[in-house]
mmCIF file of C-alpha atoms in Angstrom:
data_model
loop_
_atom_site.group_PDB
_atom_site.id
_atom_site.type_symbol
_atom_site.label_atom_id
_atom_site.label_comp_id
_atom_site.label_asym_id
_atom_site.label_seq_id
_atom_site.Cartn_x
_atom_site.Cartn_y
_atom_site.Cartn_z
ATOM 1 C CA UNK A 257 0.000 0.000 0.000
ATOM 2 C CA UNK A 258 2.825 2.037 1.019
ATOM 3 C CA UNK A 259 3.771 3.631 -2.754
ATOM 4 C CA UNK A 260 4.712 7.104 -2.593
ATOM 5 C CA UNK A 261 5.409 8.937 -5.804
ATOM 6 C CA UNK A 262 9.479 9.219 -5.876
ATOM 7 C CA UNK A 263 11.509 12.202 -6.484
ATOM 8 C CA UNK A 264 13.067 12.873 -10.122
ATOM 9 C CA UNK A 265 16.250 13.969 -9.602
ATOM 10 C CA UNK A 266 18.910 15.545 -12.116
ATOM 11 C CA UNK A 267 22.119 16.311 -11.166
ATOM 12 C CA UNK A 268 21.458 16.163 -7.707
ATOM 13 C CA UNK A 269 18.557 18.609 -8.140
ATOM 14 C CA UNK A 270 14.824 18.302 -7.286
ATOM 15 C CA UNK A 271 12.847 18.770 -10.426
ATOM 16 C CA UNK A 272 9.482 19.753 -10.490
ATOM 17 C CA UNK A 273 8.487 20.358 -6.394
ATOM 18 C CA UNK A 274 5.225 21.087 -7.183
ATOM 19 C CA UNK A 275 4.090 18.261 -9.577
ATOM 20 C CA UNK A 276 5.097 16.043 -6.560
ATOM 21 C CA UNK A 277 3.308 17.646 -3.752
ATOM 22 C CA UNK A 278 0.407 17.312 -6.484
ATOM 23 C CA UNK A 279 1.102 13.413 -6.816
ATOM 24 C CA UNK A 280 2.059 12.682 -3.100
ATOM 25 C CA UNK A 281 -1.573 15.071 -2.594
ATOM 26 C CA UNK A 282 -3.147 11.743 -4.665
ATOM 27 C CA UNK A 283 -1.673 9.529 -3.003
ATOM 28 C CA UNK A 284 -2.501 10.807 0.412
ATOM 29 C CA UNK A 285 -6.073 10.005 -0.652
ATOM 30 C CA UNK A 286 -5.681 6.884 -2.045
ATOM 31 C CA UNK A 287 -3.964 5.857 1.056
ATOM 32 C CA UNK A 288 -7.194 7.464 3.241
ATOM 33 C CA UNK A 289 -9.610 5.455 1.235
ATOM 34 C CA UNK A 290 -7.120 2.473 1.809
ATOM 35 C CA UNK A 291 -7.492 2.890 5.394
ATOM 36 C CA UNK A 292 -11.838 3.757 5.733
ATOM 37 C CA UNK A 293 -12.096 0.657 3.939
ATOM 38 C CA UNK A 294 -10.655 -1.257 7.286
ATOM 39 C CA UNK A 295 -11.861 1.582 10.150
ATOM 40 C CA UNK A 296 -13.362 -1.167 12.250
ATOM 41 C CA UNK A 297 -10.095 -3.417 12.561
ATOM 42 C CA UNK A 298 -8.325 0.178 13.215
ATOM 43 C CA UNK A 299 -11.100 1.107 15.571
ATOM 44 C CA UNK A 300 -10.591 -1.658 17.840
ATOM 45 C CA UNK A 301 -7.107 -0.924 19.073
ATOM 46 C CA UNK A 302 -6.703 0.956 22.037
ATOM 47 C CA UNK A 303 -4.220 2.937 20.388
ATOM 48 C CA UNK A 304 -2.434 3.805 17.055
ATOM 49 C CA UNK A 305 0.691 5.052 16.885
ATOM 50 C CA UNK A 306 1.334 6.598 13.187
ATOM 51 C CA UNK A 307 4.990 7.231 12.302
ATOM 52 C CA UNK A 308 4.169 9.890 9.557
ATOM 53 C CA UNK A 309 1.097 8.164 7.828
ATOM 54 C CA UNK A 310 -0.822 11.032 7.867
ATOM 55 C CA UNK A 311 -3.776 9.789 6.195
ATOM 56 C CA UNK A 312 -4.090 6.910 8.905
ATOM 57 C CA UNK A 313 -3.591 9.716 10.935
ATOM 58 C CA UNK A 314 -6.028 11.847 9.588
ATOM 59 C CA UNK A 315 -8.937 9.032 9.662
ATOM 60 C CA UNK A 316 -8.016 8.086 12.988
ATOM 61 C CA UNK A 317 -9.115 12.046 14.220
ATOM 62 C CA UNK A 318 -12.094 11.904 11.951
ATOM 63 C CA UNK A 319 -13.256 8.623 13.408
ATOM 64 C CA UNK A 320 -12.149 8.960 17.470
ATOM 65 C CA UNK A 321 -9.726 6.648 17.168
ATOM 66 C CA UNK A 322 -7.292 7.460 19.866
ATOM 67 C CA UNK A 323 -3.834 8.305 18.111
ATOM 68 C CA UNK A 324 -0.181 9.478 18.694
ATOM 69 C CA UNK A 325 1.564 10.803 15.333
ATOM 70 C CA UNK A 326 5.731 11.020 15.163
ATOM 71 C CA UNK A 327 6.951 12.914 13.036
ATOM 72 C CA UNK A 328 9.861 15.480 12.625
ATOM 73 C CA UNK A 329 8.284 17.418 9.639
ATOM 74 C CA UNK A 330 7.096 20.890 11.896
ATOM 75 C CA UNK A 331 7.391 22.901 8.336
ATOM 76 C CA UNK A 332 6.056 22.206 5.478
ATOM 77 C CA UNK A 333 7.891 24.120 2.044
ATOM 78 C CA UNK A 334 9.606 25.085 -0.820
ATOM 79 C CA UNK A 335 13.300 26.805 -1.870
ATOM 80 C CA UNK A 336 12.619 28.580 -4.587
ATOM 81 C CA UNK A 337 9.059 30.285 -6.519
ATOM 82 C CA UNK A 338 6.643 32.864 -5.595
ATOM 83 C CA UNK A 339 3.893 30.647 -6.798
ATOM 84 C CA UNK A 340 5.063 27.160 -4.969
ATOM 85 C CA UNK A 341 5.767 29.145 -1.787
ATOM 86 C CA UNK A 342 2.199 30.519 -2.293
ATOM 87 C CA UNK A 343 0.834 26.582 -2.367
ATOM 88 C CA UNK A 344 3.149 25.857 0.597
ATOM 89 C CA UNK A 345 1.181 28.605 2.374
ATOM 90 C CA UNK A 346 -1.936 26.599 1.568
ATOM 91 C CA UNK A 347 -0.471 23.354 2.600
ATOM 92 C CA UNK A 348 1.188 24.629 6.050
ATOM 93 C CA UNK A 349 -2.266 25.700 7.063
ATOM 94 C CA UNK A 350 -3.878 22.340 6.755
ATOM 95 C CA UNK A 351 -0.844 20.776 8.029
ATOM 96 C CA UNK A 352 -0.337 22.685 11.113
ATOM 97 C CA UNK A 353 -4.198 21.813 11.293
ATOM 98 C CA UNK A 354 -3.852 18.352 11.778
ATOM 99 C CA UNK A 355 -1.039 18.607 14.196
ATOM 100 C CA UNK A 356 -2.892 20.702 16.242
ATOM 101 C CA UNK A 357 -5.873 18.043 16.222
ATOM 102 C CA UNK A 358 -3.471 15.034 16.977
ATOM 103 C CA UNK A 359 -3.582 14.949 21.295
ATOM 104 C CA UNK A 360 0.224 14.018 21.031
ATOM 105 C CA UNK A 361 2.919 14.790 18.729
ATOM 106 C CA UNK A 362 5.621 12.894 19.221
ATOM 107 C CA UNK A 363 8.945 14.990 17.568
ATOM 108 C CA UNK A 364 12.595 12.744 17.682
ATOM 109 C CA UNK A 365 14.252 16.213 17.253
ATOM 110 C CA UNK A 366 15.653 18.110 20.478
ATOM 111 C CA UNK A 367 13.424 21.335 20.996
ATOM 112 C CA UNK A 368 10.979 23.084 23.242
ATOM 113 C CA UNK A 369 7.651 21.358 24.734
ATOM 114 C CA UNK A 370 4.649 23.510 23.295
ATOM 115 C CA UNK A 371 1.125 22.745 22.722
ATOM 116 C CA UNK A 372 0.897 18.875 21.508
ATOM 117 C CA UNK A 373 4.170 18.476 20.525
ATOM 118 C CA UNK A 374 6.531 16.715 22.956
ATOM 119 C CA UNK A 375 9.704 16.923 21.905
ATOM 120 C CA UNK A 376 11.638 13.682 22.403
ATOM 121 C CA UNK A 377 15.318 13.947 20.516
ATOM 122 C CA UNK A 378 16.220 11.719 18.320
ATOM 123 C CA UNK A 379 15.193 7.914 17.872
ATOM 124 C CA UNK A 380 18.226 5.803 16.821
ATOM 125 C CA UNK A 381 18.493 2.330 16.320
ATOM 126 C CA UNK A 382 21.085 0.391 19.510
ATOM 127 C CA UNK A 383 24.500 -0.535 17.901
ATOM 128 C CA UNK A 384 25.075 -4.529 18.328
ATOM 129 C CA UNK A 385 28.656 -3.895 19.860
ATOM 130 C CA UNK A 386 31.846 -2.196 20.530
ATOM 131 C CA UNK A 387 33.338 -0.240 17.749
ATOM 132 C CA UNK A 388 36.321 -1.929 17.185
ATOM 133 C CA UNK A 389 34.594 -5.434 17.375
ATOM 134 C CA UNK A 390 32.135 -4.227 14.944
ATOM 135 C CA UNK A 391 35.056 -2.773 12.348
ATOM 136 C CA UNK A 392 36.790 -6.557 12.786
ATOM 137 C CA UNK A 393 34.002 -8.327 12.043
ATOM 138 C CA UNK A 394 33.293 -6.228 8.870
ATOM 139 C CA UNK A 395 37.124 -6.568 8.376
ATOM 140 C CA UNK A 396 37.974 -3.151 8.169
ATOM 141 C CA UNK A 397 42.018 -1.975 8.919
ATOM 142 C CA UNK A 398 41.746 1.098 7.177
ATOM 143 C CA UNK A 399 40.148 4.365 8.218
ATOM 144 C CA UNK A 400 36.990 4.405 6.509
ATOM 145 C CA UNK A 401 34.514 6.482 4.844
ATOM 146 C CA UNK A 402 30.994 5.274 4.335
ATOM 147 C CA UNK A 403 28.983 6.965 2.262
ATOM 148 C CA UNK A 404 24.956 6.416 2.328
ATOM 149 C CA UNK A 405 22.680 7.363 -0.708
ATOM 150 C CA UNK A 406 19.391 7.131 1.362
ATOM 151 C CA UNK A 407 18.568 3.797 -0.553
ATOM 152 C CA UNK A 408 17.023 5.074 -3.515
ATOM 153 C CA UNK A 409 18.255 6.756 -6.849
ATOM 154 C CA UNK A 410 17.730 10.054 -5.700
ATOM 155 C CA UNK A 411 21.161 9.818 -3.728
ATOM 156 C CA UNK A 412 23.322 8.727 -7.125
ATOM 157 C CA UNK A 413 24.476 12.201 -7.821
ATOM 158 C CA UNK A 414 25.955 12.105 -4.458
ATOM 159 C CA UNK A 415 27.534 8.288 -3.923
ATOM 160 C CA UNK A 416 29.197 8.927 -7.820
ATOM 161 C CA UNK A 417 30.469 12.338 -6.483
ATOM 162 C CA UNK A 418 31.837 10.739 -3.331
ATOM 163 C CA UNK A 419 33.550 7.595 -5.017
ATOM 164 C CA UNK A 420 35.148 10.062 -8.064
ATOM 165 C CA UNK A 421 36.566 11.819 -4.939
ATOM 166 C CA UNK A 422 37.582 8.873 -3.302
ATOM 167 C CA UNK A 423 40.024 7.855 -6.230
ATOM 168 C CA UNK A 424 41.184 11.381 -7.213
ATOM 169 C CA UNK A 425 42.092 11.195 -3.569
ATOM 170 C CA UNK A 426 44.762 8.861 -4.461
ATOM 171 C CA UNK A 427 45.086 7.645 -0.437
ATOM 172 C CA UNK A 428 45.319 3.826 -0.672
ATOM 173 C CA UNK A 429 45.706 4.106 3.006
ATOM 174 C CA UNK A 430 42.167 4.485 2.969
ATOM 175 C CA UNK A 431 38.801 2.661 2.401
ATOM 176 C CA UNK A 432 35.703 3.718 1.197
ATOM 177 C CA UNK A 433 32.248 1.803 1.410
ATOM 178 C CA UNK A 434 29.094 2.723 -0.454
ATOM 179 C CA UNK A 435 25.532 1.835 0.443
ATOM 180 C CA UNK A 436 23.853 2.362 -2.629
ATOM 181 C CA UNK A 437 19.795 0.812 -2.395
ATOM 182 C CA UNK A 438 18.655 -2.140 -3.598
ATOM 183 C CA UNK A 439 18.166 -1.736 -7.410
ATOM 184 C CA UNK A 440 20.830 1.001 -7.198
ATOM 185 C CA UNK A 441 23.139 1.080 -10.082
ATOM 186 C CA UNK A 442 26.736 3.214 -9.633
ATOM 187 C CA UNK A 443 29.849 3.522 -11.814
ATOM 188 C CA UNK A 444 32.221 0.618 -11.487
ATOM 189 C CA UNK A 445 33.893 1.097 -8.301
ATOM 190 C CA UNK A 446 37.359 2.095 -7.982
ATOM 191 C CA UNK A 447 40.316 -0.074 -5.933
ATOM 192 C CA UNK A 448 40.033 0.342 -2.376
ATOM 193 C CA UNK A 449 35.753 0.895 -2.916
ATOM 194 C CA UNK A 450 32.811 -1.884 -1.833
ATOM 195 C CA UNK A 451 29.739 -1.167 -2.870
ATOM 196 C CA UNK A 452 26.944 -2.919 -0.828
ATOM 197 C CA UNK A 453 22.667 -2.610 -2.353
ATOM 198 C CA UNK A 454 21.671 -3.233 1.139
ATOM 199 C CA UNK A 455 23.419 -4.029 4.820
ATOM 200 C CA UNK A 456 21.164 -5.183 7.692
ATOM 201 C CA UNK A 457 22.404 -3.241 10.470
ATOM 202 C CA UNK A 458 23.402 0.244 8.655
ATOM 203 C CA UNK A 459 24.126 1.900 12.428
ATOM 204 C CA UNK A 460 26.731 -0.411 12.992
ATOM 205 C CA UNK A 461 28.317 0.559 9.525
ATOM 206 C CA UNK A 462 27.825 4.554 11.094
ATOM 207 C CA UNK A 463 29.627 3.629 14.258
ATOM 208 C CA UNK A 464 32.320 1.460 12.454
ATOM 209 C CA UNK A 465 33.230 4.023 10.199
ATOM 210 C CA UNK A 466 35.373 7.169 10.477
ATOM 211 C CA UNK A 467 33.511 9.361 8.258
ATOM 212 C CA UNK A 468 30.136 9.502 6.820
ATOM 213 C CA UNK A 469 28.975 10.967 3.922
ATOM 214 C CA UNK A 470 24.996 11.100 3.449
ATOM 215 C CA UNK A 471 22.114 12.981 1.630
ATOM 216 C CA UNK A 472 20.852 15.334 4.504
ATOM 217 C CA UNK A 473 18.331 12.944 5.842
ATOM 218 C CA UNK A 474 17.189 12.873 9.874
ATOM 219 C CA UNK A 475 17.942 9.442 10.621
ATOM 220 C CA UNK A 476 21.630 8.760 9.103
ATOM 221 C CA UNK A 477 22.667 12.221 10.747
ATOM 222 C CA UNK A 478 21.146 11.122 13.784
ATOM 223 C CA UNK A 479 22.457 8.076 14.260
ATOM 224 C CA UNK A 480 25.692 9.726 12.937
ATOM 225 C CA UNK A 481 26.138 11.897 15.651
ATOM 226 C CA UNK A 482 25.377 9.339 18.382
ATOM 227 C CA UNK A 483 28.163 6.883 17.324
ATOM 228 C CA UNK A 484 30.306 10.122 17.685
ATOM 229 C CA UNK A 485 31.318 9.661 13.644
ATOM 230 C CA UNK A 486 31.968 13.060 11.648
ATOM 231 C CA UNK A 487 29.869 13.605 8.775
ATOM 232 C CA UNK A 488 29.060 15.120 5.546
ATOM 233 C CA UNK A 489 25.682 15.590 4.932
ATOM 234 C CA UNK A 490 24.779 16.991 1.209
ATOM 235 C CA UNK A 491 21.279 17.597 0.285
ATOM 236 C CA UNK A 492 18.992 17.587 -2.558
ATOM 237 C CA UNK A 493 19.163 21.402 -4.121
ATOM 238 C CA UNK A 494 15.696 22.295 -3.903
ATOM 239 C CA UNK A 495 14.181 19.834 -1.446
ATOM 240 C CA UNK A 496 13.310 22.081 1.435
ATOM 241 C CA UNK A 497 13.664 19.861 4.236
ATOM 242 C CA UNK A 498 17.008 18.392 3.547
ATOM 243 C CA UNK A 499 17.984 21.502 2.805
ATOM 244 C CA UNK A 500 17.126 22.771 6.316
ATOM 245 C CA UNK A 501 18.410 19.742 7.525
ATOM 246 C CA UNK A 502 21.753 20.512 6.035
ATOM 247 C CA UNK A 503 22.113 24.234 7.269
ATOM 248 C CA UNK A 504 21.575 23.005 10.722
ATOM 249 C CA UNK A 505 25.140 21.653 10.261
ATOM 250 C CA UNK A 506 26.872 23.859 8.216
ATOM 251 C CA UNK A 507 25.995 22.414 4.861
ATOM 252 C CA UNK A 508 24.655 23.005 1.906
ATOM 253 C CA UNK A 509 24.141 21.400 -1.858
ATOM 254 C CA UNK A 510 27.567 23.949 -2.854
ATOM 255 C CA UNK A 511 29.395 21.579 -0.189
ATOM 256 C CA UNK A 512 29.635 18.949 -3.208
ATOM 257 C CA UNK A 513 32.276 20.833 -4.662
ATOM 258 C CA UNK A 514 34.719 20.799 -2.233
ATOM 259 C CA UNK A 515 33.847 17.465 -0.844
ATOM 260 C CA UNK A 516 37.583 16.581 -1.047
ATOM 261 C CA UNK A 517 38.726 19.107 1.581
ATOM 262 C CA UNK A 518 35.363 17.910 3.635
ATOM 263 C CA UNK A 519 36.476 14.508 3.702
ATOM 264 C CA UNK A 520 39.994 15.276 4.660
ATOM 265 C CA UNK A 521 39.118 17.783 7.050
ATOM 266 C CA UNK A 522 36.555 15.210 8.960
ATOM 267 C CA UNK A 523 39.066 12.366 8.643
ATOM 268 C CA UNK A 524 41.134 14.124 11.499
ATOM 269 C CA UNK A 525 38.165 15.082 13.327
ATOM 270 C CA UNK A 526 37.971 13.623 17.138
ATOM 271 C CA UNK A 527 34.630 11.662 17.784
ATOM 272 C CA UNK A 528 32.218 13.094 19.870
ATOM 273 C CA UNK A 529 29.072 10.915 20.718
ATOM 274 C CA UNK A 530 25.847 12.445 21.940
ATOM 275 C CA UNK A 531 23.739 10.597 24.598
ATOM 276 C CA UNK A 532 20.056 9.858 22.806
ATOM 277 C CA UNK A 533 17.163 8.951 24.397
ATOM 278 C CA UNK A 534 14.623 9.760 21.816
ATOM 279 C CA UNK A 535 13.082 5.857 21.795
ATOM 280 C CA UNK A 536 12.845 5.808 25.696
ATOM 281 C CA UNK A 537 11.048 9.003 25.830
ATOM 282 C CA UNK A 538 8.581 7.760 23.194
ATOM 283 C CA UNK A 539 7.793 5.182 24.629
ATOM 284 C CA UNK A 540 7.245 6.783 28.283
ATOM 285 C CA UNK A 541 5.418 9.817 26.880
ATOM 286 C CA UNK A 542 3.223 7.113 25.192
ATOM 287 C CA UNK A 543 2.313 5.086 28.581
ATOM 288 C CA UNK A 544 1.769 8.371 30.039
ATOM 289 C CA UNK A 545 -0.879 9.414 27.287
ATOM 290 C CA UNK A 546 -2.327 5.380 27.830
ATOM 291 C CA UNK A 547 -2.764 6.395 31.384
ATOM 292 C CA UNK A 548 -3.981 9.678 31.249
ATOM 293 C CA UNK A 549 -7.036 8.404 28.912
ATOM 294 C CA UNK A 550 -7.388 5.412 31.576
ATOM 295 C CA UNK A 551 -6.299 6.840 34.836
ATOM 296 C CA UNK A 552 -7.721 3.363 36.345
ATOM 297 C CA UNK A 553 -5.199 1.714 35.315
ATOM 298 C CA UNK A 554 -1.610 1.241 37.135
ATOM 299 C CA UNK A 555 1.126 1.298 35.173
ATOM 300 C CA UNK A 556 2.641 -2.210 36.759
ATOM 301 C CA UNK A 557 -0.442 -3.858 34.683
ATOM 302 C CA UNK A 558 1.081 -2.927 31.448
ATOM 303 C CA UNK A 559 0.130 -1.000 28.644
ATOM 304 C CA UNK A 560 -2.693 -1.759 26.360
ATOM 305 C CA UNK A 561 -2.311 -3.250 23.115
ATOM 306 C CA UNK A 562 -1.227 -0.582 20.224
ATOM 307 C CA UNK A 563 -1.027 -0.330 16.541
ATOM 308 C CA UNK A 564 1.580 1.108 14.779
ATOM 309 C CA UNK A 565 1.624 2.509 11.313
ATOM 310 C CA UNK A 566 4.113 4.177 8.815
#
């Protein structure tokens, strides 16, 4: 069910913005329909928890259906264009709408408490070991820079860029690996590149590493910056979010030019882990929100039975 329209990207650009807020707009409905169609199997949970489905979301306020949403999209936008930044308008003001229905917000970003939205700070996925345990078992020696495309084609521009740097480079003390996406094709790699269409446990590969280089997505920064591994985060030119995103830490899309003196600048950067907590805090904010709707209820008995959704 789960088919969002996908970006076109050229050159690492995001063509046509508004054509695919008009398709992911079609979507959103067939996905709503989707949904009515099974409102009494929905109905009967005592609680839904939507990570960004917002048509679930959506039917679940319609219908009573008590519902937490995640999400870390506050804004919604685009870069460039009187006219699309006239449609954002439009779009903001139904969004902010619906957030302001939903009775909790959950938002795995670090920020201020106001109205329904709790923020939580990030949600990152538990690394299976020690560092240097992890880099022997993927038989790594070198230092290494991993570089994630987001696992679709619309991070190509960006894992070509990287590995073309990598060899100009000419540092066979080094090692580069690149997580392309399954279905993914990429340039022949150079010596001293692997390129992998899929790994399992991707956060390991974060912490393992010594430098990351990513599209400017939430969750590869994220868990990025709790294995303590420096990063290079590049985004789509013209995708609003990543581009926020990116300025957050310094970056932008003009970053690919000089990702050479990026890399070799972060390669001599010292690590510096944050503590996250993002996935505890859910989950307490959540039981809290279970009890407040059945204060009867003490907590020892366990929470109720929940539905989750992306």
């Amino acid at each position: 069910m789960y088919d969002p329209p996908p970006f076109r990207i050229v050159d690492g650009r995001l063509v046509g913005p508004l054509r695919w807020f008009l398709a992911y707009l079609r979507y959103y409905r067939t996905c709503k329909d989707t949904h009515a169609a099974r409102i009494a199997d929905i109905a009967s949970f005592d609680l839904v928890v939507s990570d960004e489905d917002l048509a679930l979301s959506a039917l679940c306020l319609d219908h009573g259906v008590p519902m937490v949403l995640v999400t870390d999209v506050l804004e919604i936008g685009f870069s460039r264009g009187l006219l699309k930044k006239a449609f954002a308008k439009v779009l903001q003001r139904s969004y902010r709408k619906l957030l302001g229905r939903c009775p909790l917000v959950l938002v795995p970003e670090d920020g201020q408490d106001r109205g329904s939205l709790h923020f939580i700070g990030p949600i990152v996925r538990p690394f299976s070991g020690e560092r240097q345990t992890i880099r022997e078992s993927l038989g790594w020696s070198r230092p290494t820079i991993l570089v994630c495309g987001g696992g679709t084609a619309s991070g190509t521009f960006l894992m070509e860029r990287a590995m073309a740097t990598f060899e100009a480079l000419e540092r066979p003390d080094l090692h580069m690996a690149v997580v392309a996406g399954p279905g993914v094709s990429l340039a022949s790699p150079a010596p001293g590149i692997e390129v992998h269409a899929f790994v399992r446990a991707l956060q390991d590969w974060i912490l393992a590493a010594d430098v990351v280089v990513t599209l400017a997505g939430r969750t590869t920064i994220d868990e990025a910056r709790a294995a303590g591994t420096p990063f290079v985060a590049i985004p789509i030119r013209d995708h609003f979010e990543q581009e926020q995103t990116a300025r957050r830490y310094g970056f932008s899309f003009a970053d690919l030019r000089r990702l050479s003196e990026l890399l070799e600048t972060k390669l001599s950067e010292p690590r510096r882990p944050i503590p996250v907590k993002g996935a505890e805090r859910a989950v307490d904010a959540i039981i809290r929100f279970l009890e407040r709707r059945r204060p009867g209820r003490p907590r020892s008995a366990g929470a109720p039975g929940a539905s989750t959704a992306r």
